[in-house]
PDB file of C-alpha atoms and ligand atoms in Angstrom:
ATOM      1  CA  MET A  10     -14.516  -4.924 -13.272  1.00  0.00           C
ATOM      2  CA  ALA A  11     -10.982  -4.226 -11.703  1.00  0.00           C
ATOM      3  CA  LEU A  12     -10.375  -1.795  -9.524  1.00  0.00           C
ATOM      4  CA  ILE A  13      -6.965  -1.008 -10.875  1.00  0.00           C
ATOM      5  CA  GLU A  14      -5.473  -1.448 -14.179  1.00  0.00           C
ATOM      6  CA  VAL A  15      -2.099  -0.563 -15.201  1.00  0.00           C
ATOM      7  CA  THR A  16      -0.278  -0.676 -18.663  1.00  0.00           C
ATOM      8  CA  ASN A  17       3.027  -0.083 -19.707  1.00  0.00           C
ATOM      9  CA  LEU A  18       3.633   2.029 -17.041  1.00  0.00           C
ATOM     10  CA  LYS A  19       6.918   3.841 -17.323  1.00  0.00           C
ATOM     11  CA  LYS A  20       8.734   6.325 -15.027  1.00  0.00           C
ATOM     12  CA  ALA A  21      12.255   7.502 -15.336  1.00  0.00           C
ATOM     13  CA  PHE A  22      14.350  10.122 -13.104  1.00  0.00           C
ATOM     14  CA  ASP A  23      16.503  11.725 -15.098  1.00  0.00           C
ATOM     15  CA  GLN A  24      16.731   9.588 -18.144  1.00  0.00           C
ATOM     16  CA  VAL A  25      17.191   6.375 -15.674  1.00  0.00           C
ATOM     17  CA  GLU A  26      14.225   4.616 -16.558  1.00  0.00           C
ATOM     18  CA  VAL A  27      13.065   2.422 -13.267  1.00  0.00           C
ATOM     19  CA  LEU A  28       9.798   1.464 -14.144  1.00  0.00           C
ATOM     20  CA  LYS A  29       9.842  -0.242 -17.540  1.00  0.00           C
ATOM     21  CA  GLN A  30       6.272  -1.103 -19.280  1.00  0.00           C
ATOM     22  CA  ILE A  31       4.332  -2.249 -16.402  1.00  0.00           C
ATOM     23  CA  THR A  32       1.141  -3.932 -16.406  1.00  0.00           C
ATOM     24  CA  PHE A  33      -1.208  -5.119 -14.019  1.00  0.00           C
ATOM     25  CA  THR A  34      -4.223  -5.543 -12.726  1.00  0.00           C
ATOM     26  CA  VAL A  35      -6.028  -5.121  -9.129  1.00  0.00           C
ATOM     27  CA  GLU A  36      -9.417  -7.084  -8.907  1.00  0.00           C
ATOM     28  CA  LYS A  37     -11.564  -6.001  -5.915  1.00  0.00           C
ATOM     29  CA  ASN A  38     -10.736  -8.141  -3.081  1.00  0.00           C
ATOM     30  CA  ASP A  39      -7.022  -8.941  -4.312  1.00  0.00           C
ATOM     31  CA  VAL A  40      -4.511  -9.016  -1.215  1.00  0.00           C
ATOM     32  CA  ILE A  41      -1.237  -8.663  -3.584  1.00  0.00           C
ATOM     33  CA  ALA A  42       2.095  -8.988  -2.353  1.00  0.00           C
ATOM     34  CA  VAL A  43       5.043  -7.261  -3.774  1.00  0.00           C
ATOM     35  CA  ILE A  44       8.269  -8.638  -3.580  1.00  0.00           C
ATOM     36  CA  GLY A  45      11.806  -8.154  -4.931  1.00  0.00           C
ATOM     37  CA  PRO A  46      15.401  -6.375  -4.345  1.00  0.00           C
ATOM     38  CA  SER A  47      16.130  -3.258  -3.092  1.00  0.00           C
ATOM     39  CA  GLY A  48      15.635  -0.972  -5.935  1.00  0.00           C
ATOM     40  CA  SER A  49      13.647  -2.780  -8.403  1.00  0.00           C
ATOM     41  CA  GLY A  50      10.796  -0.035  -8.623  1.00  0.00           C
ATOM     42  CA  LYS A  51       8.592  -1.427  -5.894  1.00  0.00           C
ATOM     43  CA  SER A  52       8.412   1.901  -3.822  1.00  0.00           C
ATOM     44  CA  THR A  53       8.358   4.172  -7.005  1.00  0.00           C
ATOM     45  CA  MET A  54       5.361   1.891  -8.671  1.00  0.00           C
ATOM     46  CA  LEU A  55       3.144   1.862  -5.230  1.00  0.00           C
ATOM     47  CA  ARG A  56       3.807   5.923  -5.349  1.00  0.00           C
ATOM     48  CA  SER A  57       2.995   6.119  -9.011  1.00  0.00           C
ATOM     49  CA  LEU A  58      -0.694   4.891  -8.152  1.00  0.00           C
ATOM     50  CA  ILE A  59      -1.478   7.593  -5.527  1.00  0.00           C
ATOM     51  CA  HIS A  60       0.315  10.497  -7.619  1.00  0.00           C
ATOM     52  CA  LEU A  61       3.030  10.742  -5.603  1.00  0.00           C
ATOM     53  CA  GLU A  62       5.145  10.333  -8.509  1.00  0.00           C
ATOM     54  CA  GLU A  63       4.381  11.051 -11.934  1.00  0.00           C
ATOM     55  CA  ILE A  64       5.249   9.089 -14.552  1.00  0.00           C
ATOM     56  CA  ASN A  65       6.270   9.320 -18.259  1.00  0.00           C
ATOM     57  CA  GLY A  66       3.776   6.748 -19.987  1.00  0.00           C
ATOM     58  CA  GLY A  67       1.188   4.324 -19.621  1.00  0.00           C
ATOM     59  CA  SER A  68      -2.049   4.028 -18.371  1.00  0.00           C
ATOM     60  CA  ILE A  69      -3.705   3.906 -14.767  1.00  0.00           C
ATOM     61  CA  LEU A  70      -7.258   2.996 -14.529  1.00  0.00           C
ATOM     62  CA  VAL A  71      -8.852   3.407 -11.371  1.00  0.00           C
ATOM     63  CA  ASP A  72     -12.192   2.412 -10.722  1.00  0.00           C
ATOM     64  CA  GLY A  73     -13.349   2.785 -14.357  1.00  0.00           C
ATOM     65  CA  ASP A  74     -11.529   6.358 -14.961  1.00  0.00           C
ATOM     66  CA  TYR A  75      -8.704   7.349 -16.239  1.00  0.00           C
ATOM     67  CA  LEU A  76      -5.990   8.364 -13.280  1.00  0.00           C
ATOM     68  CA  VAL A  77      -3.625   8.784 -16.799  1.00  0.00           C
ATOM     69  CA  GLN A  78      -3.872   7.483 -19.679  1.00  0.00           C
ATOM     70  CA  ASP A  79      -1.180   7.304 -22.468  1.00  0.00           C
ATOM     71  CA  GLY A  80       0.698   9.694 -20.544  1.00  0.00           C
ATOM     72  CA  VAL A  81      -1.622  11.947 -20.205  1.00  0.00           C
ATOM     73  CA  TYR A  82      -3.003  12.839 -16.774  1.00  0.00           C
ATOM     74  CA  ALA A  83      -6.842  13.468 -15.575  1.00  0.00           C
ATOM     75  CA  LYS A  84      -7.821  17.668 -14.422  1.00  0.00           C
ATOM     76  CA  SER A  85      -6.439  18.045 -11.168  1.00  0.00           C
ATOM     77  CA  GLN A  86      -9.972  17.667  -9.229  1.00  0.00           C
ATOM     78  CA  ASP A  87     -10.515  14.086 -10.828  1.00  0.00           C
ATOM     79  CA  ILE A  88      -6.815  13.402 -10.418  1.00  0.00           C
ATOM     80  CA  LYS A  89      -7.711  14.099  -6.336  1.00  0.00           C
ATOM     81  CA  ALA A  90     -11.132  12.062  -6.712  1.00  0.00           C
ATOM     82  CA  LEU A  91      -9.496   9.113  -7.596  1.00  0.00           C
ATOM     83  CA  THR A  92      -6.170   9.314  -5.369  1.00  0.00           C
ATOM     84  CA  ALA A  93      -8.921   9.577  -2.596  1.00  0.00           C
ATOM     85  CA  LYS A  94     -10.000   6.008  -3.234  1.00  0.00           C
ATOM     86  CA  MET A  95      -6.841   4.638  -2.153  1.00  0.00           C
ATOM     87  CA  GLY A  96      -5.121   5.021   1.478  1.00  0.00           C
ATOM     88  CA  MET A  97      -1.381   4.457   2.163  1.00  0.00           C
ATOM     89  CA  VAL A  98       0.650   3.319   4.542  1.00  0.00           C
ATOM     90  CA  PHE A  99       4.502   3.885   4.742  1.00  0.00           C
ATOM     91  CA  GLN A 100       7.691   2.455   6.454  1.00  0.00           C
ATOM     92  CA  HIS A 101       8.045   5.475   8.654  1.00  0.00           C
ATOM     93  CA  PHE A 102       4.304   5.530   9.774  1.00  0.00           C
ATOM     94  CA  ASN A 103       4.425   9.438   8.743  1.00  0.00           C
ATOM     95  CA  LEU A 104       2.007  10.332  11.754  1.00  0.00           C
ATOM     96  CA  PHE A 105       1.772  14.003  12.539  1.00  0.00           C
ATOM     97  CA  PRO A 106       3.711  14.162  16.139  1.00  0.00           C
ATOM     98  CA  HIS A 107       2.129  16.952  17.495  1.00  0.00           C
ATOM     99  CA  LEU A 108      -1.105  15.650  17.399  1.00  0.00           C
ATOM    100  CA  THR A 109      -2.968  12.571  19.306  1.00  0.00           C
ATOM    101  CA  VAL A 110      -3.708   8.910  18.106  1.00  0.00           C
ATOM    102  CA  GLN A 111      -7.461  10.715  17.296  1.00  0.00           C
ATOM    103  CA  GLN A 112      -6.667  13.692  16.147  1.00  0.00           C
ATOM    104  CA  ASN A 113      -4.059  12.243  13.363  1.00  0.00           C
ATOM    105  CA  LEU A 114      -6.978   9.967  12.884  1.00  0.00           C
ATOM    106  CA  GLU A 115      -9.814  13.002  12.410  1.00  0.00           C
ATOM    107  CA  MET A 116      -7.371  15.678  10.534  1.00  0.00           C
ATOM    108  CA  ALA A 117      -8.108  14.366   7.395  1.00  0.00           C
ATOM    109  CA  PRO A 118     -11.855  13.858   7.568  1.00  0.00           C
ATOM    110  CA  ARG A 119     -12.777  16.480   9.672  1.00  0.00           C
ATOM    111  CA  LEU A 120     -10.720  18.455   6.736  1.00  0.00           C
ATOM    112  CA  LEU A 121     -13.219  17.668   3.987  1.00  0.00           C
ATOM    113  CA  LYS A 122     -16.338  18.460   6.013  1.00  0.00           C
ATOM    114  CA  THR A 123     -18.280  16.278   4.043  1.00  0.00           C
ATOM    115  CA  GLU A 124     -19.148  14.157   7.854  1.00  0.00           C
ATOM    116  CA  SER A 125     -20.410  15.395  11.380  1.00  0.00           C
ATOM    117  CA  VAL A 126     -17.819  15.539  13.639  1.00  0.00           C
ATOM    118  CA  GLU A 127     -19.655  12.528  15.607  1.00  0.00           C
ATOM    119  CA  ALA A 128     -19.922  10.377  12.905  1.00  0.00           C
ATOM    120  CA  ILE A 129     -15.849  11.303  12.556  1.00  0.00           C
ATOM    121  CA  SER A 130     -15.465  10.155  16.077  1.00  0.00           C
ATOM    122  CA  SER A 131     -17.319   7.311  15.819  1.00  0.00           C
ATOM    123  CA  ARG A 132     -15.398   5.765  12.897  1.00  0.00           C
ATOM    124  CA  CYS A 133     -12.181   6.577  14.533  1.00  0.00           C
ATOM    125  CA  HIS A 134     -13.383   4.478  17.902  1.00  0.00           C
ATOM    126  CA  ASP A 135     -14.311   1.628  15.614  1.00  0.00           C
ATOM    127  CA  LEU A 136     -10.800   1.706  13.859  1.00  0.00           C
ATOM    128  CA  LEU A 137      -9.101   2.033  16.920  1.00  0.00           C
ATOM    129  CA  LYS A 138     -10.640  -0.795  18.105  1.00  0.00           C
ATOM    130  CA  LYS A 139     -10.160  -2.931  15.397  1.00  0.00           C
ATOM    131  CA  THR A 140      -6.614  -2.266  15.513  1.00  0.00           C
ATOM    132  CA  GLY A 141      -6.256  -2.944  19.712  1.00  0.00           C
ATOM    133  CA  LEU A 142      -5.881   0.883  20.193  1.00  0.00           C
ATOM    134  CA  ALA A 143      -8.788   1.357  22.039  1.00  0.00           C
ATOM    135  CA  ASP A 144      -7.006   2.976  25.205  1.00  0.00           C
ATOM    136  CA  LYS A 145      -4.556   4.836  22.922  1.00  0.00           C
ATOM    137  CA  ALA A 146      -6.904   7.724  21.717  1.00  0.00           C
ATOM    138  CA  ALA A 147      -5.254  10.557  23.934  1.00  0.00           C
ATOM    139  CA  ALA A 148      -1.455   9.265  23.827  1.00  0.00           C
ATOM    140  CA  TYR A 149       0.907  11.008  21.413  1.00  0.00           C
ATOM    141  CA  PRO A 150       3.097   8.921  18.755  1.00  0.00           C
ATOM    142  CA  ALA A 151       6.250   9.307  20.884  1.00  0.00           C
ATOM    143  CA  ASN A 152       4.652   7.310  23.425  1.00  0.00           C
ATOM    144  CA  LEU A 153       3.875   4.545  21.502  1.00  0.00           C
ATOM    145  CA  SER A 154       5.933   1.461  20.269  1.00  0.00           C
ATOM    146  CA  GLY A 155       6.670   1.354  16.473  1.00  0.00           C
ATOM    147  CA  GLY A 156       3.687  -1.397  16.196  1.00  0.00           C
ATOM    148  CA  GLN A 157       1.596   0.941  17.746  1.00  0.00           C
ATOM    149  CA  LYS A 158       2.381   3.508  15.490  1.00  0.00           C
ATOM    150  CA  GLN A 159       2.156   1.497  12.191  1.00  0.00           C
ATOM    151  CA  ARG A 160      -1.828   0.368  13.640  1.00  0.00           C
ATOM    152  CA  VAL A 161      -1.975   4.356  14.259  1.00  0.00           C
ATOM    153  CA  ALA A 162      -1.400   4.624  10.702  1.00  0.00           C
ATOM    154  CA  ILE A 163      -3.332   1.569   9.726  1.00  0.00           C
ATOM    155  CA  ALA A 164      -6.153   3.234  11.135  1.00  0.00           C
ATOM    156  CA  ARG A 165      -5.664   6.733   9.821  1.00  0.00           C
ATOM    157  CA  ALA A 166      -5.964   4.920   6.038  1.00  0.00           C
ATOM    158  CA  LEU A 167      -9.226   3.622   6.828  1.00  0.00           C
ATOM    159  CA  MET A 168     -10.425   6.430   8.439  1.00  0.00           C
ATOM    160  CA  MET A 169     -10.822   7.806   4.426  1.00  0.00           C
ATOM    161  CA  ASN A 170     -13.101   4.740   3.421  1.00  0.00           C
ATOM    162  CA  PRO A 171     -10.359   3.691   0.384  1.00  0.00           C
ATOM    163  CA  GLN A 172     -11.444   0.943  -1.399  1.00  0.00           C
ATOM    164  CA  ILE A 173      -7.483  -0.295  -1.552  1.00  0.00           C
ATOM    165  CA  LEU A 174      -4.946  -0.096   0.529  1.00  0.00           C
ATOM    166  CA  LEU A 175      -1.614   0.137  -0.256  1.00  0.00           C
ATOM    167  CA  PHE A 176       1.021  -0.831   1.971  1.00  0.00           C
ATOM    168  CA  ASP A 177       4.788  -0.249   1.420  1.00  0.00           C
ATOM    169  CA  GLU A 178       7.170  -2.338   3.523  1.00  0.00           C
ATOM    170  CA  PRO A 179       5.183  -1.267   6.934  1.00  0.00           C
ATOM    171  CA  THR A 180       7.072  -3.759   8.684  1.00  0.00           C
ATOM    172  CA  SER A 181      10.885  -3.068   7.502  1.00  0.00           C
ATOM    173  CA  ALA A 182      11.352  -0.404  10.459  1.00  0.00           C
ATOM    174  CA  LEU A 183      10.270  -2.627  13.253  1.00  0.00           C
ATOM    175  CA  ASP A 184      11.823  -4.559  15.932  1.00  0.00           C
ATOM    176  CA  PRO A 185      10.993  -8.257  14.805  1.00  0.00           C
ATOM    177  CA  GLU A 186       8.777  -8.536  18.151  1.00  0.00           C
ATOM    178  CA  LEU A 187       6.559  -5.978  17.034  1.00  0.00           C
ATOM    179  CA  THR A 188       6.111  -7.008  13.231  1.00  0.00           C
ATOM    180  CA  GLY A 189       3.515  -9.886  14.300  1.00  0.00           C
ATOM    181  CA  GLU A 190       0.616  -6.888  15.882  1.00  0.00           C
ATOM    182  CA  VAL A 191       0.928  -5.296  12.928  1.00  0.00           C
ATOM    183  CA  LEU A 192       0.607  -8.365  10.261  1.00  0.00           C
ATOM    184  CA  LYS A 193      -1.969  -9.630  12.283  1.00  0.00           C
ATOM    185  CA  VAL A 194      -4.239  -6.384  11.753  1.00  0.00           C
ATOM    186  CA  MET A 195      -3.407  -6.452   7.830  1.00  0.00           C
ATOM    187  CA  LYS A 196      -4.531 -10.194   7.774  1.00  0.00           C
ATOM    188  CA  ASN A 197      -7.471  -9.429   9.443  1.00  0.00           C
ATOM    189  CA  LEU A 198      -8.069  -6.397   7.054  1.00  0.00           C
ATOM    190  CA  ALA A 199      -7.578  -9.110   3.933  1.00  0.00           C
ATOM    191  CA  GLU A 200     -10.381 -11.592   5.951  1.00  0.00           C
ATOM    192  CA  ASP A 201     -12.510  -8.293   5.887  1.00  0.00           C
ATOM    193  CA  HIS A 202     -11.831  -8.497   2.208  1.00  0.00           C
ATOM    194  CA  MET A 203     -10.075  -5.197   2.286  1.00  0.00           C
ATOM    195  CA  THR A 204      -8.166  -4.681  -1.460  1.00  0.00           C
ATOM    196  CA  MET A 205      -4.262  -4.480  -0.671  1.00  0.00           C
ATOM    197  CA  ILE A 206      -1.275  -4.028  -2.197  1.00  0.00           C
ATOM    198  CA  VAL A 207       1.404  -4.725   0.081  1.00  0.00           C
ATOM    199  CA  VAL A 208       5.295  -4.263  -0.980  1.00  0.00           C
ATOM    200  CA  THR A 209       7.023  -6.533   1.930  1.00  0.00           C
ATOM    201  CA  HIS A 210      10.001  -8.998   2.595  1.00  0.00           C
ATOM    202  CA  GLU A 211       7.524 -11.085   4.576  1.00  0.00           C
ATOM    203  CA  MET A 212       7.319 -14.074   2.420  1.00  0.00           C
ATOM    204  CA  GLY A 213       5.234 -15.714   5.262  1.00  0.00           C
ATOM    205  CA  PHE A 214       2.569 -13.169   5.113  1.00  0.00           C
ATOM    206  CA  ALA A 215       2.767 -13.553   1.334  1.00  0.00           C
ATOM    207  CA  ARG A 216       2.474 -17.210   1.429  1.00  0.00           C
ATOM    208  CA  GLU A 217      -0.062 -17.547   3.760  1.00  0.00           C
ATOM    209  CA  VAL A 218      -2.278 -13.840   3.236  1.00  0.00           C
ATOM    210  CA  ALA A 219      -1.871 -12.827  -0.461  1.00  0.00           C
ATOM    211  CA  ASN A 220      -3.869 -14.339  -3.280  1.00  0.00           C
ATOM    212  CA  LYS A 221      -1.282 -12.997  -5.328  1.00  0.00           C
ATOM    213  CA  VAL A 222       2.382 -12.847  -5.919  1.00  0.00           C
ATOM    214  CA  VAL A 223       4.099 -10.433  -7.830  1.00  0.00           C
ATOM    215  CA  PHE A 224       8.487 -10.270  -8.292  1.00  0.00           C
ATOM    216  CA  MET A 225       9.576  -7.069  -9.566  1.00  0.00           C
ATOM    217  CA  ASP A 226      13.138  -6.628 -10.631  1.00  0.00           C
ATOM    218  CA  GLY A 227      15.021  -4.351 -12.480  1.00  0.00           C
ATOM    219  CA  GLY A 228      11.965  -1.777 -12.599  1.00  0.00           C
ATOM    220  CA  GLN A 229      10.102  -4.845 -14.362  1.00  0.00           C
ATOM    221  CA  ILE A 230       7.717  -7.583 -13.652  1.00  0.00           C
ATOM    222  CA  ILE A 231       9.427 -10.588 -13.629  1.00  0.00           C
ATOM    223  CA  GLU A 232       6.396 -13.316 -12.679  1.00  0.00           C
ATOM    224  CA  SER A 233       3.391 -13.290 -10.718  1.00  0.00           C
ATOM    225  CA  ASP A 234       1.338 -15.955  -9.814  1.00  0.00           C
ATOM    226  CA  HIS A 235      -0.824 -17.435  -6.712  1.00  0.00           C
ATOM    227  CA  PRO A 236       1.335 -17.913  -3.955  1.00  0.00           C
ATOM    228  CA  ASP A 237       0.882 -21.574  -3.950  1.00  0.00           C
ATOM    229  CA  ASN A 238       2.679 -21.964  -7.559  1.00  0.00           C
ATOM    230  CA  PHE A 239       5.315 -18.763  -7.048  1.00  0.00           C
ATOM    231  CA  PHE A 240       6.611 -20.143  -3.969  1.00  0.00           C
ATOM    232  CA  THR A 241       6.758 -24.107  -5.134  1.00  0.00           C
ATOM    233  CA  ASN A 242       7.280 -23.892  -8.570  1.00  0.00           C
ATOM    234  CA  PRO A 243       8.961 -20.369  -9.953  1.00  0.00           C
ATOM    235  CA  GLN A 244       9.584 -20.068 -13.486  1.00  0.00           C
ATOM    236  CA  ASN A 245      12.193 -17.564 -13.836  1.00  0.00           C
ATOM    237  CA  ASP A 246      15.849 -17.572 -12.740  1.00  0.00           C
ATOM    238  CA  ARG A 247      15.851 -14.255 -11.148  1.00  0.00           C
ATOM    239  CA  THR A 248      13.287 -15.529  -9.289  1.00  0.00           C
ATOM    240  CA  LYS A 249      14.051 -18.729  -8.470  1.00  0.00           C
ATOM    241  CA  ALA A 250      17.616 -16.793  -7.237  1.00  0.00           C
ATOM    242  CA  PHE A 251      15.572 -14.267  -4.937  1.00  0.00           C
ATOM    243  CA  LEU A 252      13.532 -17.330  -3.407  1.00  0.00           C
ATOM    244  CA  GLN A 253      16.779 -18.945  -2.838  1.00  0.00           C
ATOM    245  CA  LYS A 254      18.066 -16.041  -0.653  1.00  0.00           C
ATOM    246  CA  ASN A 255      14.991 -14.391   0.796  1.00  0.00           C
ATOM    247  CA  LEU A 256      13.126 -17.506   2.370  1.00  0.00           C
TER     248      LEU A 256
HETATM  249  P1  LIG B 310      12.220  -0.326  -3.952  1.00  0.00           P
HETATM  250  O1  LIG B 310      11.417   0.224  -3.565  1.00  0.00           O
HETATM  251  O2  LIG B 310      12.400  -1.466  -4.745  1.00  0.00           O
HETATM  252  O3  LIG B 310      13.574  -0.687  -3.656  1.00  0.00           O
HETATM  253  P2  LIG B 310      12.660   2.539  -5.107  1.00  0.00           P
HETATM  254  O4  LIG B 310      10.988   2.346  -5.640  1.00  0.00           O
HETATM  255  O5  LIG B 310      13.052   2.433  -4.608  1.00  0.00           O
HETATM  256  O6  LIG B 310      12.675   0.857  -5.390  1.00  0.00           O
HETATM  257  O7  LIG B 310      13.733   2.736  -6.628  1.00  0.00           O
HETATM  258  C1  LIG B 310      13.820   2.312  -8.005  1.00  0.00           C
HETATM  259  C2  LIG B 310      14.829   3.078  -8.227  1.00  0.00           C
HETATM  260  O8  LIG B 310      14.573   4.470  -8.598  1.00  0.00           O
HETATM  261  C3  LIG B 310      16.163   3.009  -7.763  1.00  0.00           C
HETATM  262  O9  LIG B 310      17.207   3.112  -8.539  1.00  0.00           O
HETATM  263  C4  LIG B 310      16.292   4.016  -6.869  1.00  0.00           C
HETATM  264  O10 LIG B 310      17.677   4.967  -6.664  1.00  0.00           O
HETATM  265  C5  LIG B 310      15.336   5.305  -8.019  1.00  0.00           C
HETATM  266  N1  LIG B 310      14.743   6.509  -7.720  1.00  0.00           N
HETATM  267  C6  LIG B 310      13.711   6.685  -6.561  1.00  0.00           C
HETATM  268  N2  LIG B 310      13.141   7.225  -6.184  1.00  0.00           N
HETATM  269  C7  LIG B 310      14.175   8.378  -6.748  1.00  0.00           C
HETATM  270  C8  LIG B 310      14.586   9.899  -6.639  1.00  0.00           C
HETATM  271  N3  LIG B 310      13.244  10.402  -6.076  1.00  0.00           N
HETATM  272  N4  LIG B 310      15.279  10.486  -7.624  1.00  0.00           N
HETATM  273  C9  LIG B 310      15.860   9.509  -8.410  1.00  0.00           C
HETATM  274  N5  LIG B 310      15.991   8.199  -8.456  1.00  0.00           N
HETATM  275  C10 LIG B 310      15.620   7.666  -7.239  1.00  0.00           C
HETATM  276 MG1  LIG B 311      10.505   1.146  -1.740  1.00  0.00          MG
END
């Protein structure tokens, strides 16, 4: 069974259609790279999946249950439960500046009160180790590099044990010399079979790590394929033009 099925998703802002009948499927263990020009609807598509945007039509099925079916949303409790299966990492990290790294990671699971403080703290230490931040638990975001902040954001998203991670241009705000350390963490997650959708301009990552590349333009999915085919044998003229400019 697919983890996420999006069917005919439509989204408009003030009559302007920014997503036009988007349809795609995410299988468990997929790493999907979403590429496309600025304004093509990539962020709106990701934000719709976790209900940061309300869509105007179509369906989103998450792990077998409808978040929204033919434009009608599930009950708010169900929306909460379904969006909790997804974690999101933003371009600008969105860490809490007044909390330490450890507090950033532990806040959401502690609020849930479904686990012991010890279990939460133990997972926090595991994830900080996994993201190369074992010595940063007591640091504040202001004292971290951009690459470290983004790795904290990834660890924080993982604290909620999501079934899928959504990344919206996770390295676009970073100095070039810091993108590698973040991409490495993401690559490790992929190797651990984390399901991911990654909106990115990093064509190397798309080519090496993704098992599917989706090209969006003008609110539509123009083309999608395995990276081996996508980059060597693009079918659509818009895809070809985009790759010519961005490879
Ligand atoms: P991308 O992430 O591919 O750059 P976005 O999803 O951010 O594209 O934006 C798609 C289109 O929707 C753009 O034309 C953008 O201006 C518009 N848009 C995005 N968010 C809003 C909003 N909150 N209000 C009005 N228009 C928006
Ligand atoms: Mg965007």
